[in-house]
Amino acid sequence: MLPKYYEFLNSVKIMSGEKALENIPHELKMLGAKKPIVLSDAILAKTGAVNKLLKVFNGYDIDVSETYTEIPPDSSIKVINEIAGIFKAKGCDAILALGGGSVIDTAKGLRIVIEQGGDNIMDYMGLESLPRKARIPFAVIPTTSGTGSECTNVAVIANPDKNVKMEFISYDLLPDFAVIDPTMTETMPPKVTANTGVDALVHAVEGYTCLQKNPLSQSYAFAAIRLITTYLPKAVLEGGTREYRLAMGNAATMAGIAFSNSMVGLVHAIGHALGGVAHVPHGVAMAILLPHVMKFNLETLRPAYAELLLPLAGAEVYAQTPKDERAEKAIEFCASFIKQFEAVGLPTTLSAANVKEEQFDAIAETAINDGASVVNPIMATKEQIIEILKAAK
C-alpha cells in the first residue's frame, strides 16, 4: 500500500567501478575546489591508501597538501571542532573524505560547522534545523562497505563528555559525489568485512520496514539485500576479489539511500545505546541485535518480513516455504546468515561483546530516547528493550 505522502531525495552523484578514483580531480574542479582538506585515519595513512588518493591529483591545479589523518574510530565533536579551526586557518575550500563511517561522519560535521560559519558543532544540533548557506564542495571515498554514509543525510557523532552518540540529520549532509572503487576496500580484513556488511544488511531491512518506508526506498533496500546475501559470505570467507568488493560497495550505497529516506528503527536505537554505554562497535551491535528485534517486531511486520524472504534466501527457498511461515523463515535466515561470521571473530551475543547485564538499564534508558526508536513500527518500552537485551545475552 502506498503511503498517503512521502519524500525521497538522493542528490549524490555515484561513481562506481574500477578506476573511479581517477575521476575525482575532474569532479572537484567542476565544483570549483582549489584546496580541499583531505580527511582520513591513521590506519589508512599507514597502509598507503591516502597516498594512493593524493597521487591521482598529479597534473591537476588542485592543492591537496592539507591532510588530517588522526580521526578516531568514533567521530567526535572535539575532533570536528579542531579540524574546523585548521580548515579556516589554512584557507581550505572543500572537503575530501577517505575512510569508513567515522571519517565520513566527521566530514559531515565539518561541513555543517564551515557552512554555518561557526566553530562548534554542538551549536547546530537538531533535525533539519540548518538554514541553507553557501555550499562547500564535499566528496567521499568509502573504504568500508557498510555504513552507506556516502549517500545519507545522517551523521552519528560522539559526545565523549556525556558518553552518548548524537544524530545529526539534514539534507545538507549529503556529499556532492561518492566514489565506489573496489581497490579502496579490497584490503579489508574478513572481520571488518563481515562487521560492515551486516551493518548494511540492517540498514536495508530497517529501511524496508520502518514507518517512513516508501516504494522508492523499499526498491533500493530490496536490491541491496539480494546483493548482500549473495556476495558478503564470498567477500568474507572466500577472499576479497574486486567483483565481491564492488558488489558490496554498491549494496552498502543502496542500503544507505534506502534508510536515508525511510530511517532506521529499534536495532539502531539499541545499537547506538550499546555504543555509547558499553562501547560496542556499531556493526557488532547490529549483528547481535537484528534477529532479536525482528522477533519483537514480528506480528506487526509479518507481511513485510515474508516479502523479504525472497531477497534474503533466494527464489527457491521462498517458493518452498509456506506463505504463513515466510516471516519466521526470514528471521531464521538472518540469524543463521550472521552466525556464520563467528568464524572470523564477529560476536553474535552481548556476552561475547563484553556487555554486562548490569549495563542493561542504562542501555535501555538511552535507547528509548534515541530518535531511531520513534520510527520503529512498535514503540518499545524500557522494559521491553531490557527483555530484548536479555534475549541477546
Coordinates of C-alpha atoms in Angstrom, one line a residue:
M1 CA 0.0 0.0 0.0
L2 CA 1.4 3.4 -1.0
P3 CA 1.8 5.9 1.9
K4 CA -0.5 8.9 1.7
Y5 CA 2.5 11.2 1.4
Y6 CA 6.3 10.6 1.3
E7 CA 9.5 12.4 0.4
F8 CA 12.6 10.9 -1.3
L9 CA 15.8 12.6 -2.1
N10 CA 19.2 11.4 -3.2
S11 CA 21.3 14.0 -4.9
V12 CA 24.7 12.3 -4.6
K13 CA 26.4 11.5 -7.9
I14 CA 27.7 7.9 -7.7
M15 CA 30.9 7.0 -9.5
S16 CA 31.2 3.2 -9.3
G17 CA 33.8 0.8 -10.7
E18 CA 37.5 0.2 -11.2
K19 CA 39.5 3.4 -11.8
A20 CA 36.6 5.5 -10.4
L21 CA 39.2 7.1 -8.2
E22 CA 40.9 8.8 -11.2
N23 CA 37.8 10.9 -11.9
I24 CA 37.9 12.7 -8.6
P25 CA 40.2 15.7 -9.6
H26 CA 37.9 16.5 -12.6
E27 CA 34.8 16.4 -10.4
L28 CA 36.3 18.6 -7.8
K29 CA 37.5 21.0 -10.4
M30 CA 34.0 21.2 -11.8
L31 CA 32.7 22.1 -8.3
G32 CA 35.3 25.0 -8.1
A33 CA 37.5 23.4 -5.5
K34 CA 41.1 24.6 -5.3
K35 CA 42.3 23.4 -1.9
P36 CA 40.4 20.6 -0.3
I37 CA 41.2 19.3 3.1
V38 CA 41.8 15.5 2.9
L39 CA 40.3 13.6 5.9
S40 CA 41.2 10.1 6.8
D41 CA 42.5 7.9 9.7
A42 CA 45.9 6.7 10.8
I43 CA 45.5 3.2 9.5
L44 CA 44.6 4.3 6.0
A45 CA 47.6 6.7 6.1
K46 CA 49.9 3.8 7.2
T47 CA 48.6 1.4 4.6
G48 CA 49.2 3.8 1.7
A49 CA 45.5 4.5 0.9
V50 CA 45.8 8.2 1.5
N51 CA 48.9 8.4 -0.7
K52 CA 47.1 6.5 -3.4
L53 CA 44.3 9.1 -3.4
L54 CA 46.7 12.0 -3.4
K55 CA 48.6 10.7 -6.4
V56 CA 45.5 10.9 -8.7
F57 CA 45.9 14.7 -8.4
N58 CA 49.2 14.8 -10.1
G59 CA 49.0 17.2 -13.0
Y60 CA 45.9 19.0 -11.7
D61 CA 45.9 22.5 -10.4
I62 CA 44.4 21.4 -7.0
D63 CA 46.3 21.7 -3.8
V64 CA 45.9 18.5 -1.7
S65 CA 48.7 19.3 0.8
E66 CA 46.4 19.8 3.8
T67 CA 45.6 16.4 5.3
Y68 CA 44.2 15.3 8.7
T69 CA 44.6 11.6 9.4
E70 CA 44.0 11.3 13.1
I71 CA 40.3 10.8 13.1
P72 CA 39.3 8.3 15.9
P73 CA 37.1 5.2 15.4
D74 CA 34.2 7.2 16.8
S75 CA 33.6 10.5 15.2
S76 CA 33.9 13.1 18.0
I77 CA 32.7 16.7 18.4
K78 CA 36.1 17.7 19.7
V79 CA 37.9 16.4 16.6
I80 CA 35.3 18.1 14.3
N81 CA 35.8 21.5 16.1
E82 CA 39.6 21.0 15.8
I83 CA 39.5 20.3 12.1
A84 CA 37.2 23.3 11.6
G85 CA 39.9 25.5 13.0
I86 CA 42.5 24.0 10.7
F87 CA 40.2 24.3 7.7
K88 CA 39.8 28.1 8.3
A89 CA 43.4 28.8 9.2
K90 CA 44.8 27.0 6.1
G91 CA 42.3 28.6 3.6
C92 CA 40.7 25.3 2.5
D93 CA 37.6 25.4 0.3
A94 CA 36.4 21.8 0.0
I95 CA 36.3 18.5 1.9
L96 CA 37.5 15.2 0.6
A97 CA 36.8 12.2 3.0
L98 CA 38.6 8.9 2.6
G99 CA 37.5 6.3 5.1
G100 CA 34.7 4.5 6.9
G101 CA 31.7 5.8 8.8
S102 CA 33.7 7.7 11.4
V103 CA 35.7 9.6 8.8
I104 CA 32.7 10.4 6.7
D105 CA 30.6 11.5 9.7
T106 CA 33.5 13.7 10.8
A107 CA 33.5 15.3 7.4
K108 CA 29.7 15.8 7.5
G109 CA 30.1 17.5 10.9
L110 CA 32.9 19.7 9.5
R111 CA 30.7 20.7 6.6
I112 CA 28.0 21.9 9.0
V113 CA 30.4 24.0 11.0
I114 CA 32.1 25.6 8.0
E115 CA 28.9 26.3 6.0
Q116 CA 27.1 27.7 9.0
G117 CA 30.1 29.9 9.8
G118 CA 30.5 28.7 13.4
D119 CA 33.2 26.9 15.4
N120 CA 31.3 24.4 17.5
I121 CA 29.3 21.5 16.0
M122 CA 27.1 21.5 19.2
D123 CA 25.5 24.8 18.1
Y124 CA 23.8 23.0 15.2
M125 CA 22.1 20.0 16.9
G126 CA 18.6 19.1 15.6
L127 CA 16.6 17.7 12.7
E128 CA 16.5 19.8 9.6
S129 CA 17.2 22.9 11.6
L130 CA 20.0 24.3 9.4
P131 CA 19.4 27.3 7.2
R132 CA 20.8 26.9 3.7
K133 CA 24.1 28.6 3.3
A134 CA 26.8 28.7 0.6
R135 CA 27.8 25.1 -0.3
I136 CA 31.3 23.7 0.4
P137 CA 32.3 21.1 -2.2
F138 CA 32.2 17.7 -0.5
A139 CA 33.3 14.3 -1.8
V140 CA 33.5 10.9 -0.2
I141 CA 35.5 7.7 -0.9
P142 CA 34.3 4.9 1.4
T143 CA 36.9 2.3 2.4
T144 CA 34.3 0.0 4.0
S145 CA 31.1 -1.4 2.6
G146 CA 28.6 -0.9 5.4
T147 CA 27.6 2.5 6.7
G148 CA 26.3 3.8 3.4
S149 CA 27.2 7.2 4.9
E150 CA 28.5 8.3 1.5
C151 CA 24.9 8.9 0.4
T152 CA 22.9 9.5 3.6
N153 CA 21.6 12.6 5.3
V154 CA 22.7 11.3 8.7
A155 CA 25.8 11.8 10.8
V156 CA 26.4 10.0 14.1
I157 CA 28.8 11.9 16.3
A158 CA 30.1 11.0 19.7
N159 CA 29.9 13.4 22.7
P160 CA 32.6 11.8 25.0
D161 CA 31.8 14.1 27.9
K162 CA 28.2 12.7 28.1
N163 CA 29.0 9.2 26.9
V164 CA 26.4 9.3 24.1
K165 CA 26.3 9.2 20.3
M166 CA 24.3 12.0 18.8
E167 CA 22.5 12.0 15.4
F168 CA 22.5 15.0 13.1
I169 CA 20.0 14.8 10.3
S170 CA 19.9 17.2 7.4
Y171 CA 19.9 17.0 3.6
D172 CA 22.9 19.4 3.8
L173 CA 24.9 16.4 4.9
L174 CA 24.7 14.7 1.5
P175 CA 28.0 14.8 -0.3
D176 CA 28.2 16.1 -3.9
F177 CA 29.6 12.9 -5.1
A178 CA 30.8 9.5 -3.9
V179 CA 33.4 7.1 -5.3
I180 CA 32.8 3.4 -5.1
D181 CA 36.1 1.9 -6.1
P182 CA 36.8 -1.7 -5.2
T183 CA 40.5 -1.1 -4.9
M184 CA 39.8 1.0 -1.8
T185 CA 38.1 -1.9 0.0
E186 CA 39.9 -5.0 -1.2
T187 CA 42.3 -5.0 1.8
M188 CA 39.6 -5.0 4.4
P189 CA 40.2 -7.9 6.9
P190 CA 37.5 -10.6 7.0
K191 CA 36.1 -9.5 10.4
V192 CA 35.8 -5.9 9.3
T193 CA 34.2 -7.0 6.0
A194 CA 31.6 -9.1 8.0
N195 CA 31.1 -6.3 10.6
T196 CA 30.4 -3.6 8.0
G197 CA 28.4 -5.9 5.6
V198 CA 26.0 -6.9 8.4
D199 CA 25.5 -3.2 9.1
A200 CA 24.4 -2.7 5.5
L201 CA 22.0 -5.6 5.9
V202 CA 20.4 -4.0 8.9
H203 CA 20.1 -0.7 7.0
A204 CA 18.3 -2.4 4.3
V205 CA 16.0 -4.5 6.5
E206 CA 15.0 -1.5 8.6
G207 CA 14.8 0.8 5.6
Y208 CA 12.3 -1.6 4.1
T209 CA 10.1 -1.9 7.2
C210 CA 10.2 1.4 9.2
L211 CA 7.3 3.7 9.5
Q212 CA 8.7 6.1 6.9
K213 CA 9.2 3.5 4.2
N214 CA 8.1 4.3 0.7
P215 CA 8.2 2.4 -2.6
L216 CA 11.4 4.1 -3.8
S217 CA 13.3 3.4 -0.5
Q218 CA 12.0 -0.2 -0.5
S219 CA 13.2 -0.8 -4.0
Y220 CA 16.8 0.2 -3.0
A221 CA 16.6 -1.9 0.1
F222 CA 15.3 -5.0 -1.7
A223 CA 18.1 -4.9 -4.2
A224 CA 20.7 -4.2 -1.5
I225 CA 19.6 -7.3 0.5
R226 CA 20.0 -9.6 -2.5
L227 CA 23.5 -8.3 -3.2
I228 CA 24.5 -8.7 0.5
T229 CA 23.2 -12.2 1.0
T230 CA 24.8 -13.3 -2.3
Y231 CA 28.2 -11.6 -2.0
L232 CA 29.0 -10.9 1.7
P233 CA 29.8 -14.6 2.5
K234 CA 32.1 -14.7 -0.6
A235 CA 33.8 -11.5 0.4
V236 CA 34.4 -12.6 3.9
L237 CA 35.1 -16.4 3.6
E238 CA 36.5 -16.7 0.0
G239 CA 38.8 -13.7 -0.1
G240 CA 38.2 -10.1 -1.3
T241 CA 38.1 -10.2 -5.0
R242 CA 37.2 -6.9 -6.7
E243 CA 34.0 -8.4 -8.0
Y244 CA 32.8 -9.2 -4.5
R245 CA 34.0 -5.9 -3.1
L246 CA 32.3 -3.8 -5.8
A247 CA 29.1 -5.7 -5.3
M248 CA 29.2 -5.0 -1.5
G249 CA 30.2 -1.4 -2.1
N250 CA 27.1 -0.9 -4.3
A251 CA 24.9 -2.8 -1.8
A252 CA 26.0 -0.6 1.1
T253 CA 25.3 2.5 -1.0
M254 CA 21.8 1.4 -2.0
A255 CA 21.1 0.4 1.6
G256 CA 22.2 3.9 2.7
I257 CA 20.0 5.5 0.2
A258 CA 17.1 3.4 1.4
F259 CA 17.4 4.2 5.1
S260 CA 18.3 7.8 4.5
N261 CA 14.8 8.2 3.0
S262 CA 12.9 5.9 5.4
M263 CA 15.1 6.0 8.5
V264 CA 16.2 3.1 10.8
G265 CA 14.4 1.6 13.8
L266 CA 14.9 -0.2 17.1
V267 CA 18.0 -2.2 16.0
H268 CA 19.8 1.1 15.6
A269 CA 18.3 2.8 18.6
I270 CA 19.6 0.0 20.9
G271 CA 22.8 -0.3 18.9
H272 CA 23.5 3.4 19.4
A273 CA 23.0 2.9 23.1
L274 CA 25.3 -0.1 23.2
G275 CA 27.9 2.0 21.5
G276 CA 27.5 4.9 23.9
V277 CA 27.2 3.0 27.1
A278 CA 29.2 -0.2 26.5
H279 CA 31.4 0.9 23.6
V280 CA 30.3 -1.9 21.4
P281 CA 31.4 -1.3 17.7
H282 CA 28.4 -0.4 15.6
G283 CA 28.5 -3.3 13.2
V284 CA 28.9 -5.8 16.1
A285 CA 25.8 -4.3 17.8
M286 CA 23.8 -4.7 14.6
A287 CA 24.9 -8.3 14.2
I288 CA 23.8 -9.1 17.7
L289 CA 20.5 -7.3 17.7
L290 CA 18.9 -7.8 14.3
P291 CA 17.3 -11.3 14.8
H292 CA 16.0 -10.3 18.3
V293 CA 14.5 -7.0 17.2
M294 CA 12.9 -8.8 14.2
K295 CA 11.2 -11.2 16.6
F296 CA 10.0 -8.3 18.7
N297 CA 8.5 -6.6 15.5
L298 CA 7.2 -9.9 14.0
E299 CA 3.5 -9.6 14.4
T300 CA 3.4 -6.1 13.2
L301 CA 5.8 -6.7 10.3
R302 CA 4.8 -10.2 9.3
P303 CA 3.8 -9.3 5.7
A304 CA 7.0 -7.3 5.2
Y305 CA 9.3 -9.9 6.6
A306 CA 7.6 -12.5 4.4
E307 CA 8.3 -10.4 1.4
L308 CA 12.0 -10.1 2.4
L309 CA 12.5 -13.8 2.4
L310 CA 12.8 -13.6 -1.4
P311 CA 15.9 -11.3 -1.5
L312 CA 17.3 -12.8 1.7
A313 CA 17.2 -16.5 0.9
G314 CA 16.5 -16.6 -2.8
A315 CA 13.7 -17.7 -5.1
E316 CA 14.0 -21.4 -4.3
V317 CA 13.7 -21.1 -0.6
Y318 CA 10.9 -18.5 -0.9
A319 CA 8.9 -20.8 -3.2
Q320 CA 9.4 -23.9 -1.0
T321 CA 8.3 -22.1 2.2
P322 CA 4.6 -22.0 3.0
K323 CA 3.2 -18.5 2.9
D324 CA 2.3 -18.3 6.6
E325 CA 5.8 -19.4 7.5
R326 CA 7.9 -17.0 5.4
A327 CA 8.2 -14.2 8.0
E328 CA 9.6 -16.6 10.6
K329 CA 11.9 -18.2 8.0
A330 CA 13.2 -14.7 7.1
I331 CA 14.2 -14.2 10.8
E332 CA 15.8 -17.6 11.0
F333 CA 17.7 -16.9 7.8
C334 CA 19.1 -13.6 9.2
A335 CA 20.2 -15.3 12.4
S336 CA 22.0 -18.1 10.6
F337 CA 23.4 -15.8 8.0
I338 CA 25.0 -13.6 10.7
K339 CA 26.1 -16.6 12.8
Q340 CA 28.4 -17.9 10.0
F341 CA 30.6 -14.9 10.6
E342 CA 31.6 -16.1 14.1
A343 CA 34.2 -18.0 12.1
V344 CA 36.1 -14.7 11.5
G345 CA 35.6 -13.3 15.1
L346 CA 32.3 -11.4 14.8
P347 CA 30.4 -11.6 18.2
T348 CA 26.8 -12.6 17.9
T349 CA 25.9 -12.3 21.6
L350 CA 26.2 -9.5 24.1
S351 CA 28.3 -11.5 26.4
A352 CA 30.7 -12.2 23.6
A353 CA 30.9 -8.4 23.1
N354 CA 31.7 -8.0 26.8
V355 CA 28.4 -6.3 27.7
K356 CA 27.4 -6.8 31.3
E357 CA 23.8 -7.3 32.5
E358 CA 24.2 -4.5 35.0
Q359 CA 24.6 -2.2 32.0
F360 CA 21.2 -3.1 30.6
D361 CA 19.2 -0.5 32.5
A362 CA 21.4 2.4 31.2
I363 CA 21.4 1.0 27.7
A364 CA 17.6 0.7 27.6
E365 CA 17.2 4.2 29.1
T366 CA 19.4 5.6 26.4
A367 CA 17.7 3.6 23.6
I368 CA 14.2 4.8 24.4
N369 CA 15.5 8.4 24.0
D370 CA 17.2 7.7 20.6
G371 CA 15.5 9.2 17.6
A372 CA 15.6 5.9 15.7
S373 CA 13.1 4.3 18.2
V374 CA 10.4 6.7 17.1
V375 CA 10.1 5.3 13.5
N376 CA 10.2 1.7 14.6
P377 CA 6.8 0.1 13.8
I378 CA 6.3 -0.7 17.6
M379 CA 7.2 1.9 20.2
A380 CA 9.2 -0.2 22.7
T381 CA 9.2 0.5 26.4
K382 CA 12.3 0.4 28.5
E383 CA 11.2 -2.9 30.0
Q384 CA 10.7 -4.4 26.5
I385 CA 14.2 -3.2 25.5
I386 CA 15.7 -4.9 28.6
E387 CA 13.9 -8.1 27.5
I388 CA 15.5 -7.8 24.1
L389 CA 18.9 -7.4 25.7
K390 CA 18.3 -10.4 27.9
A391 CA 17.4 -12.5 24.8
A392 CA 20.6 -11.3 23.1
K393 CA 22.7 -12.1 26.2

